[in-house]
mmCIF file of C-alpha atoms in Angstrom:
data_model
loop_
_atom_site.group_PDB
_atom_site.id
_atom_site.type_symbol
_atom_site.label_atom_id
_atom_site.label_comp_id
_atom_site.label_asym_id
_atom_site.label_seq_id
_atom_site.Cartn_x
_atom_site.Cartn_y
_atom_site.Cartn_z
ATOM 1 C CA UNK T 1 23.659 69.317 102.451
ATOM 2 C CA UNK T 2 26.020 71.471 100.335
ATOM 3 C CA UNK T 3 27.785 74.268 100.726
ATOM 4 C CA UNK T 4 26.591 75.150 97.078
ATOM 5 C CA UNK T 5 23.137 74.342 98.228
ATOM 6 C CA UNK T 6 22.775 76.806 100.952
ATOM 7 C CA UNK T 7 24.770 79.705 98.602
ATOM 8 C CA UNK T 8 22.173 79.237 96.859
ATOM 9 C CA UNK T 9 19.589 79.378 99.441
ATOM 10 C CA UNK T 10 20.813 82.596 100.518
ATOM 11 C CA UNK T 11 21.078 84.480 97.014
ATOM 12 C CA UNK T 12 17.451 83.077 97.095
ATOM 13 C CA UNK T 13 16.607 84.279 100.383
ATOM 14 C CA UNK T 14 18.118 87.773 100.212
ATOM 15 C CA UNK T 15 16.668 88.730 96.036
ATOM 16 C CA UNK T 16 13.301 87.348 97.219
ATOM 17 C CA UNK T 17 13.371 85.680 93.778
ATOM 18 C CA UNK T 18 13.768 82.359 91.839
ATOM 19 C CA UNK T 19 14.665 83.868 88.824
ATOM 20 C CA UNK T 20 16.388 86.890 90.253
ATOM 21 C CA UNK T 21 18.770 84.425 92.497
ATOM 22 C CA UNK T 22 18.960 82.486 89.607
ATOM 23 C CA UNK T 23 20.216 85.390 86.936
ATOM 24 C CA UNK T 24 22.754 86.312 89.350
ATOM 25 C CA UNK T 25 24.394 82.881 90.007
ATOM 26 C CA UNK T 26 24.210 82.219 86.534
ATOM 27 C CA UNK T 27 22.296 79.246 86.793
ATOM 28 C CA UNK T 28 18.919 78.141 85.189
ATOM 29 C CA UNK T 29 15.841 78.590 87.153
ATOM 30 C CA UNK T 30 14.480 75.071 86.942
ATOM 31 C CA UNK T 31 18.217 73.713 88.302
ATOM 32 C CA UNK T 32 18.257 76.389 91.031
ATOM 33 C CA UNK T 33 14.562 75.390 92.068
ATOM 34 C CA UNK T 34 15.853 71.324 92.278
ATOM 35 C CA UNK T 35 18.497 72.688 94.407
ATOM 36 C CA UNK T 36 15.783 74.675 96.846
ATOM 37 C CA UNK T 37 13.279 71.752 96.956
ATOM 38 C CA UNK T 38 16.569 69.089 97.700
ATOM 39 C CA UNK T 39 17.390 71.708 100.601
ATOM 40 C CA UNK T 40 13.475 71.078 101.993
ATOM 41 C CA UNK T 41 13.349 67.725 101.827
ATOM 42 C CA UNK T 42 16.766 67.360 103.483
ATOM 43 C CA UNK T 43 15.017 69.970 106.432
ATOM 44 C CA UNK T 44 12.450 68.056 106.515
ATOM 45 C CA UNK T 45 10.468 71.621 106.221
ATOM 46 C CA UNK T 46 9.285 74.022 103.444
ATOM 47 C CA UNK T 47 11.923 77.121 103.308
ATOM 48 C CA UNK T 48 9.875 79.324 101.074
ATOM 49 C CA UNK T 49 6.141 79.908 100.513
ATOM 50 C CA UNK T 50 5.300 80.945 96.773
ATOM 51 C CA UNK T 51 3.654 83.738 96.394
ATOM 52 C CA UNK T 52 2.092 86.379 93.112
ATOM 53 C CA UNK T 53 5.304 88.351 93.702
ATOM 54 C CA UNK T 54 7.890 85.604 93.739
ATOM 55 C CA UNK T 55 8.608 83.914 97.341
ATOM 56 C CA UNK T 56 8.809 84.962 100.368
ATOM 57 C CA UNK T 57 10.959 83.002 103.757
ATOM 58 C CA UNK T 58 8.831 80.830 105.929
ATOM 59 C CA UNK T 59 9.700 81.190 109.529
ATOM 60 C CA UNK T 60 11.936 77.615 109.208
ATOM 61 C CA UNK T 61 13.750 79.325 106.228
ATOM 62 C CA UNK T 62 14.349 82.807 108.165
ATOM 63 C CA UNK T 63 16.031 80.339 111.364
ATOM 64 C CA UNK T 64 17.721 78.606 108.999
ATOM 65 C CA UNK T 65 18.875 81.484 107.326
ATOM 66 C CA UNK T 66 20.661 83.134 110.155
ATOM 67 C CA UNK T 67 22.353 79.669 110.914
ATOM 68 C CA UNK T 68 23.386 79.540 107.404
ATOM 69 C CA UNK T 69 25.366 82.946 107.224
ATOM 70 C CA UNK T 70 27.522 82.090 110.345
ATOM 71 C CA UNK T 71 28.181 78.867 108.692
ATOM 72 C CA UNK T 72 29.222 80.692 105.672
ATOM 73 C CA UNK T 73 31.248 82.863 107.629
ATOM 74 C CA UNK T 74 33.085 80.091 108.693
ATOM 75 C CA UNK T 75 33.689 78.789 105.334
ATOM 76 C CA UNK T 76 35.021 82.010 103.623
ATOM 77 C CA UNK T 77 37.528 82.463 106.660
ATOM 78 C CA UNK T 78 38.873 78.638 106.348
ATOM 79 C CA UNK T 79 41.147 78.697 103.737
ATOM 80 C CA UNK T 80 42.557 82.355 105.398
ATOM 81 C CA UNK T 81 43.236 80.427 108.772
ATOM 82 C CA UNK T 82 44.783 78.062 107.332
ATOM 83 C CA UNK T 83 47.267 79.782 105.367
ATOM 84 C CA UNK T 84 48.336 81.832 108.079
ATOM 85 C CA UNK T 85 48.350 78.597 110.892
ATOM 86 C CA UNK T 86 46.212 80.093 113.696
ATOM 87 C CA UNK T 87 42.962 79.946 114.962
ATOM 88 C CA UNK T 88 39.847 80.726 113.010
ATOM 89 C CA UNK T 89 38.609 84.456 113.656
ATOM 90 C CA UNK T 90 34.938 85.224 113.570
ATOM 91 C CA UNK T 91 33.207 87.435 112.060
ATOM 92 C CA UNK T 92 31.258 89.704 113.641
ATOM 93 C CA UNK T 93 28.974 92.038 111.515
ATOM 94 C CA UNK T 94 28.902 95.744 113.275
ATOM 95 C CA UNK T 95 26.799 98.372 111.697
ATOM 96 C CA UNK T 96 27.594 102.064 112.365
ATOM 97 C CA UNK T 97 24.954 105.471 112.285
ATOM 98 C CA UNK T 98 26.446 108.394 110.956
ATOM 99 C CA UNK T 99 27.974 110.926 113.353
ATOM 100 C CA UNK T 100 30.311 108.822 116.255
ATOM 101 C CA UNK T 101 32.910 110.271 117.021
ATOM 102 C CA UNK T 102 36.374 108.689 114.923
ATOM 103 C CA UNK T 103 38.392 108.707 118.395
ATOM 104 C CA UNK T 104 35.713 106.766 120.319
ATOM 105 C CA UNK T 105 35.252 104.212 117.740
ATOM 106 C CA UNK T 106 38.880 103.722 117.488
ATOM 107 C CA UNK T 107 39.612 103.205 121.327
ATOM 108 C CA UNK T 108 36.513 100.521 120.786
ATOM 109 C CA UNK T 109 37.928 98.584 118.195
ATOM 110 C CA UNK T 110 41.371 98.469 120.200
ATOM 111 C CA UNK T 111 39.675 97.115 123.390
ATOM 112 C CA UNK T 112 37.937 94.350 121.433
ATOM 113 C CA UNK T 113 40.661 93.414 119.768
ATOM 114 C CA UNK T 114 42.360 93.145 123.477
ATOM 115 C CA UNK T 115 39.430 91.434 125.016
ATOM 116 C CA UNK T 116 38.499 89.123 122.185
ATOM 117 C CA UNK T 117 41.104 88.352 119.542
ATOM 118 C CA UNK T 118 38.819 85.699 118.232
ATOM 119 C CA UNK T 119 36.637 88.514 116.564
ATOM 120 C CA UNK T 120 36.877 90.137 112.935
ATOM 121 C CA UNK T 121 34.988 93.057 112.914
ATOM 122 C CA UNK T 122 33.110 93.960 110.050
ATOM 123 C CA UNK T 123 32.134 97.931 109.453
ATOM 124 C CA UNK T 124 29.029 99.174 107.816
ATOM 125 C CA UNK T 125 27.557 102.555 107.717
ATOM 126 C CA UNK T 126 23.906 102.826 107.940
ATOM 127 C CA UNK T 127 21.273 105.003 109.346
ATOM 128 C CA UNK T 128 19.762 103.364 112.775
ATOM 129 C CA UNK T 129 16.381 102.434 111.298
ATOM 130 C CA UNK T 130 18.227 100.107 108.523
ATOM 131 C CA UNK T 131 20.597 98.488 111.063
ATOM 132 C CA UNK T 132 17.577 97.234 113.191
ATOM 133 C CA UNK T 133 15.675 96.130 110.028
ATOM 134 C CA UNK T 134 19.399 94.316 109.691
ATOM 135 C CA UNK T 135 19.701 92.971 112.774
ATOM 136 C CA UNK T 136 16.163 91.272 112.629
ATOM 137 C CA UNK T 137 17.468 89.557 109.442
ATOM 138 C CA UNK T 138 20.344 88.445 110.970
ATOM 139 C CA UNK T 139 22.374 90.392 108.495
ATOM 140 C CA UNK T 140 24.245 92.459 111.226
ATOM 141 C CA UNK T 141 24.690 90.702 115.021
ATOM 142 C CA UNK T 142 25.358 93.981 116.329
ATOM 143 C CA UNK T 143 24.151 98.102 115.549
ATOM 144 C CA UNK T 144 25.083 100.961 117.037
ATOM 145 C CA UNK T 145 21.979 103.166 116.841
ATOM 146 C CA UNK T 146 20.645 106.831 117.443
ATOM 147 C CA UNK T 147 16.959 105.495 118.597
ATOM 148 C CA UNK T 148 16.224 103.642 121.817
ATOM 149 C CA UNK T 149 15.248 99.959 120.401
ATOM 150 C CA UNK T 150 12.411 98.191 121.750
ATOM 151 C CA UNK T 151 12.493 96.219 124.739
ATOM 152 C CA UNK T 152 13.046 92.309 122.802
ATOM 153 C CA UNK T 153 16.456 93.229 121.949
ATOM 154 C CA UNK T 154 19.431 93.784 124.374
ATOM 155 C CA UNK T 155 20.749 97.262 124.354
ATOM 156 C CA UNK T 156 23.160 99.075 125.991
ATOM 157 C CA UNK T 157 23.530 103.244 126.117
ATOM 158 C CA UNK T 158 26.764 103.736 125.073
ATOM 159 C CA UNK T 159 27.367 107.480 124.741
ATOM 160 C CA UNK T 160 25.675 111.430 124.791
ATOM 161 C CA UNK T 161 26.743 113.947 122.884
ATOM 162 C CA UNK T 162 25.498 117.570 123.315
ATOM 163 C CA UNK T 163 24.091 118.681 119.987
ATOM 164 C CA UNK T 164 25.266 122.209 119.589
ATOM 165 C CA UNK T 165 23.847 125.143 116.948
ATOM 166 C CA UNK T 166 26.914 125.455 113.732
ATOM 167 C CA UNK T 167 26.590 128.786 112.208
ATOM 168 C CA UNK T 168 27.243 130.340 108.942
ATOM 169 C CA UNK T 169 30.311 132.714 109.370
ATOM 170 C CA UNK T 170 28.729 135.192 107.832
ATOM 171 C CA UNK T 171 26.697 135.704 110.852
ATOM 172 C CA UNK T 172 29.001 134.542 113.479
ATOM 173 C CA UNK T 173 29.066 137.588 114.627
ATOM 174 C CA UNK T 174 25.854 137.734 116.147
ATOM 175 C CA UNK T 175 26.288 135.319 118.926
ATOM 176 C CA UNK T 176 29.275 135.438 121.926
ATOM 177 C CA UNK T 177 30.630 133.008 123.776
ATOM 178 C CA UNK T 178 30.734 128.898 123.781
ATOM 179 C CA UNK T 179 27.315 128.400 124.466
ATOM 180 C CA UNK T 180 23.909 129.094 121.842
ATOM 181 C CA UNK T 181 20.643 129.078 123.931
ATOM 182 C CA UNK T 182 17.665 127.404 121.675
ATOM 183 C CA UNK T 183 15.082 131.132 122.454
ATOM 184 C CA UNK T 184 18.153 132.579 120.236
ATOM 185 C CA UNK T 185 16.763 130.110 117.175
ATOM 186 C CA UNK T 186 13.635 131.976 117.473
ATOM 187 C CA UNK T 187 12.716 133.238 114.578
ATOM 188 C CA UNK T 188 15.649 131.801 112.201
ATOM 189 C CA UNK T 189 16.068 129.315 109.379
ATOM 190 C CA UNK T 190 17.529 126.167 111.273
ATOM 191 C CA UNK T 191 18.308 123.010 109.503
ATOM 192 C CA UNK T 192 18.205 120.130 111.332
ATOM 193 C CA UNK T 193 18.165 116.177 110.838
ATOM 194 C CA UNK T 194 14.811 114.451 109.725
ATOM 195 C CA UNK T 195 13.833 112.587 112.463
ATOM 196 C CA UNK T 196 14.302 108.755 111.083
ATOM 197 C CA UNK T 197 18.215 109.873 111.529
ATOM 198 C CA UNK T 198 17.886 110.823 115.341
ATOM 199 C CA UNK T 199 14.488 110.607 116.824
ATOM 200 C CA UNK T 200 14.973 110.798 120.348
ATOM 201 C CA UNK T 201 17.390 114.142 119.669
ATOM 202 C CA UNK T 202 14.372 115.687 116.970
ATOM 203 C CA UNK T 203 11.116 114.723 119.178
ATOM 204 C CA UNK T 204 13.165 116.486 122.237
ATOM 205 C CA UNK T 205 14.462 119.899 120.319
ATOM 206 C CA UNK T 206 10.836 120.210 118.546
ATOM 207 C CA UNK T 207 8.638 119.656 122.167
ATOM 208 C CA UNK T 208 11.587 122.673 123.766
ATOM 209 C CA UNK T 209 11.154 124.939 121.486
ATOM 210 C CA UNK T 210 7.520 124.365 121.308
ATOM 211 C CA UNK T 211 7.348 124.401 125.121
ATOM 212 C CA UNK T 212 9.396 127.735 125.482
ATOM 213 C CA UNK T 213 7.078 129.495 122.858
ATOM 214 C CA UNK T 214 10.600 129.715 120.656
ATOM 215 C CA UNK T 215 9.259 129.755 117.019
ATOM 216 C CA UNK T 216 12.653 129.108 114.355
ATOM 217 C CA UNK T 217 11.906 128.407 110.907
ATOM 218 C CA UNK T 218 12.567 124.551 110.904
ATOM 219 C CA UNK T 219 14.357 122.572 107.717
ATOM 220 C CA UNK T 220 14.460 119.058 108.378
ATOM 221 C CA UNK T 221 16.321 117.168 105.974
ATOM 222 C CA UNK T 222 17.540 113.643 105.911
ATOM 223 C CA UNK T 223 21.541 113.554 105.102
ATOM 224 C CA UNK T 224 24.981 112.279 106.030
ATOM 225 C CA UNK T 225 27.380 114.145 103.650
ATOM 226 C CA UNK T 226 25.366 116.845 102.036
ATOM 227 C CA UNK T 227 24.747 119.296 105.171
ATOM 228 C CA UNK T 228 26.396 122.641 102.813
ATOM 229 C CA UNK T 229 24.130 121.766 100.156
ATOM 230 C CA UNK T 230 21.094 121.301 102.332
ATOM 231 C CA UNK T 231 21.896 124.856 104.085
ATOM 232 C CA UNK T 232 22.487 126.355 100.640
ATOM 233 C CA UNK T 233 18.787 124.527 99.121
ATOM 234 C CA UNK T 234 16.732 125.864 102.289
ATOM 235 C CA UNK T 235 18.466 129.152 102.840
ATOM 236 C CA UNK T 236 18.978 128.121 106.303
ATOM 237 C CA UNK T 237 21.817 130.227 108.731
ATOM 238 C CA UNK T 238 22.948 127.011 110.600
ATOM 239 C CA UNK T 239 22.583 123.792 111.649
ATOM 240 C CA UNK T 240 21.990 121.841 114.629
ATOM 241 C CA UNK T 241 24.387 118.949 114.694
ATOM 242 C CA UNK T 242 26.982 117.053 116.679
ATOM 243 C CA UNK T 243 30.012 118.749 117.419
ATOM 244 C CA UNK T 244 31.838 116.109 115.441
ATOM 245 C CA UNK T 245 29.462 116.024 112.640
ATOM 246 C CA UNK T 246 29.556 119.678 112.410
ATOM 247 C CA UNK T 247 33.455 119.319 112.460
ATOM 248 C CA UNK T 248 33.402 116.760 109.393
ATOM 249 C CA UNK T 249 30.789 118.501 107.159
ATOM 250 C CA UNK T 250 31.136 122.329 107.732
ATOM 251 C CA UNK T 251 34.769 122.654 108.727
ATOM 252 C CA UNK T 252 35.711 126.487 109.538
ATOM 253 C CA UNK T 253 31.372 127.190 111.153
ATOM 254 C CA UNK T 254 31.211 127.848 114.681
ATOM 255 C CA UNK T 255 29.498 125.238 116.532
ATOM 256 C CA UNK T 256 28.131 126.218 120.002
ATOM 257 C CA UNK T 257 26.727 124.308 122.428
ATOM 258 C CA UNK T 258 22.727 124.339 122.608
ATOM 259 C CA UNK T 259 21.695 125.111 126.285
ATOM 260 C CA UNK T 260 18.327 125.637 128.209
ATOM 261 C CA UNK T 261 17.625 123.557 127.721
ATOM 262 C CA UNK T 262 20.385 121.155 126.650
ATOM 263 C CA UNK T 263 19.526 118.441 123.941
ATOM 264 C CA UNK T 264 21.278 115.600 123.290
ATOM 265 C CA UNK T 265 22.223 112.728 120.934
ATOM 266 C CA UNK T 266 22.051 109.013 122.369
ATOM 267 C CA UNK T 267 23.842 106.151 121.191
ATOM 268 C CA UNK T 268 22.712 102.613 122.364
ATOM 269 C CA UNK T 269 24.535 99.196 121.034
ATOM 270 C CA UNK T 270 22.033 96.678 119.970
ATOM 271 C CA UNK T 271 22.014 92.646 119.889
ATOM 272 C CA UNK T 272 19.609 90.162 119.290
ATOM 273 C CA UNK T 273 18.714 88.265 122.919
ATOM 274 C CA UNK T 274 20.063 85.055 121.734
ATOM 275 C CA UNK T 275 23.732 85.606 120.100
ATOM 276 C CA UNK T 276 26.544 83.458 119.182
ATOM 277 C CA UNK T 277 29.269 83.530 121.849
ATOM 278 C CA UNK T 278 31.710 85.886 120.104
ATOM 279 C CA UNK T 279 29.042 88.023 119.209
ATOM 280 C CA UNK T 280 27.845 88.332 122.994
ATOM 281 C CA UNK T 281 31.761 89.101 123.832
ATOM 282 C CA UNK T 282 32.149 91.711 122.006
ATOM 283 C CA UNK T 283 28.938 93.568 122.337
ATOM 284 C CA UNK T 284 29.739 92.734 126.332
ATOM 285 C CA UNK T 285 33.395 94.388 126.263
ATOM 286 C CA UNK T 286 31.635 97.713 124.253
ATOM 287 C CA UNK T 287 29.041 97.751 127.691
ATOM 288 C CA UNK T 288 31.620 97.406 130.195
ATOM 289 C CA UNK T 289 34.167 99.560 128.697
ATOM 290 C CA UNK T 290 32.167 102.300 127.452
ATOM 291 C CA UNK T 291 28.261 101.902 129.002
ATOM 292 C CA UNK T 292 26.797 105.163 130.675
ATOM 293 C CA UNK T 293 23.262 103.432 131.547
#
């Protein structure tokens, strides 16, 4: 078994495609399929089932798979720890949902890097319902998420943040004080995330206003960056988002805190039950350090 072999396997495994994998490793197809059927008969086990649509993983080649990227892992960092004489760091794969807070994530990456120097953390941005799809694939070992995963994974709540009403300083005027209670929505344009971005926070601001008898115009809309031009498209007066989201995309609004009742956004940190030992370390220090369950 080669580590040419099981590159391949993986370009395979992640286009979902013979000839696709094969284009893109600028190979032939019949020489990448001899290199596919060696890796079976070496497992002992068919990786891929053929299907109209090109192939899809068997459950051998989705195990194998995960094992395969670690090794990888390994491989690309070699030649780096050898060059600079020290021990090999591991990568851990961390994905990240729009809106944490810059400070928090920075006092998390120092404490790992305290508690386990043997880690190289890997960023990504992506909404929560991508990282678990991720996870499952074994393309990320551990997501920080804005939706409570279900009960096969191990999950940790990590932080709450009050979700607070941003307003349009045109009409700042209008409200007093630090605090926005949701009855004074009633009747306004409100934007506010789609609810694949931040369920629990959505389901819980729709059901209190609903409850109360409050009755704002609602806008949901599904962005990271674009919250000025979503306002601008809907005609909406504000927004409800994080304090530091509204801080990052409408600098210079007024955000006030939503009370009465209060809503929040949840963050939970996410691994798979079984988890390499580095992986388990670090999601472990983020618990300890920074759990609130």
């Amino acid at each position: 078994m080669e580590l040419r072999q099981l590159r391949y396997f993986v370009e395979v495994f992640d286009r979902g495609s013979l000839s696709a994998a094969a284009k893109a490793l600028l190979i032939s197809q019949p020489a990448l399929t001899r290199q596919v059927q060696q890796l079976e008969r070496e497992c002992g086990v068919t990786l891929f089932d053929r299907v109209p649509a090109g192939i899809v993983p068997t459950p051998a080649g989705t195990a194998l798979y995960q094992h395969v990227l670690t090794l990888l892992r390994y491989a690309d960092t070699a030649k780096d720890a050898a060059r600079e004489a020290g021990p090999v760091r591991e990568i851990v794969q961390i994905g990240l949902a729009p809106g944490l807070p810059p400070t928090w994530l920075g006092q998390i990456i120092d404490t790992v890097r305290v508690a386990v120097p043997q880690a190289y953390l890997s960023l990504t941005d992506a909404t929560s319902t991508v990282q678990l799809q991720q996870l499952r694939a074994g393309r990320l070992d551990i997501a920080f998420v804005h939706e409570p995963p279900s009960g096969d994974l191990v999950r940790h709540r990590v932080l709450e943040e009050p979700f607070g009403f941003v307003v349009d300083p045109r009409i700042e005027g209008e409200f007093t004080g630090d605090i926005c209670p949701l009855s004074a929505l009633d009747g306004m344009d409100v934007l506010a995330h789609a609810r694949d971005q931040v369920p629990i926070g959505h389901d819980r601001l729709v059901s209190a206003a609903h409850e109360a008898g409050i009755r704002p115009r609602w806008h949901f809309a599904n962005y990271t960056e674009n919250a000025r031009a979503c306002l601008h498209a809907t005609g909406a007066s504000g927004a409800i988002l994080s304090r530091t989201t509204a801080g990052r995309l409408l600098p210079g609004w007024v955000w006030r805190r939503l009370v009465d009742p209060p809503i929040t956004m949840q963050t939970w940190i996410v691994r798979q039950p079984v988890a390499r030992g580095t992986v388990t370390a670090v999601a472990d220090t983020i618990a300890g350090s920074f759990g609130i369950d």
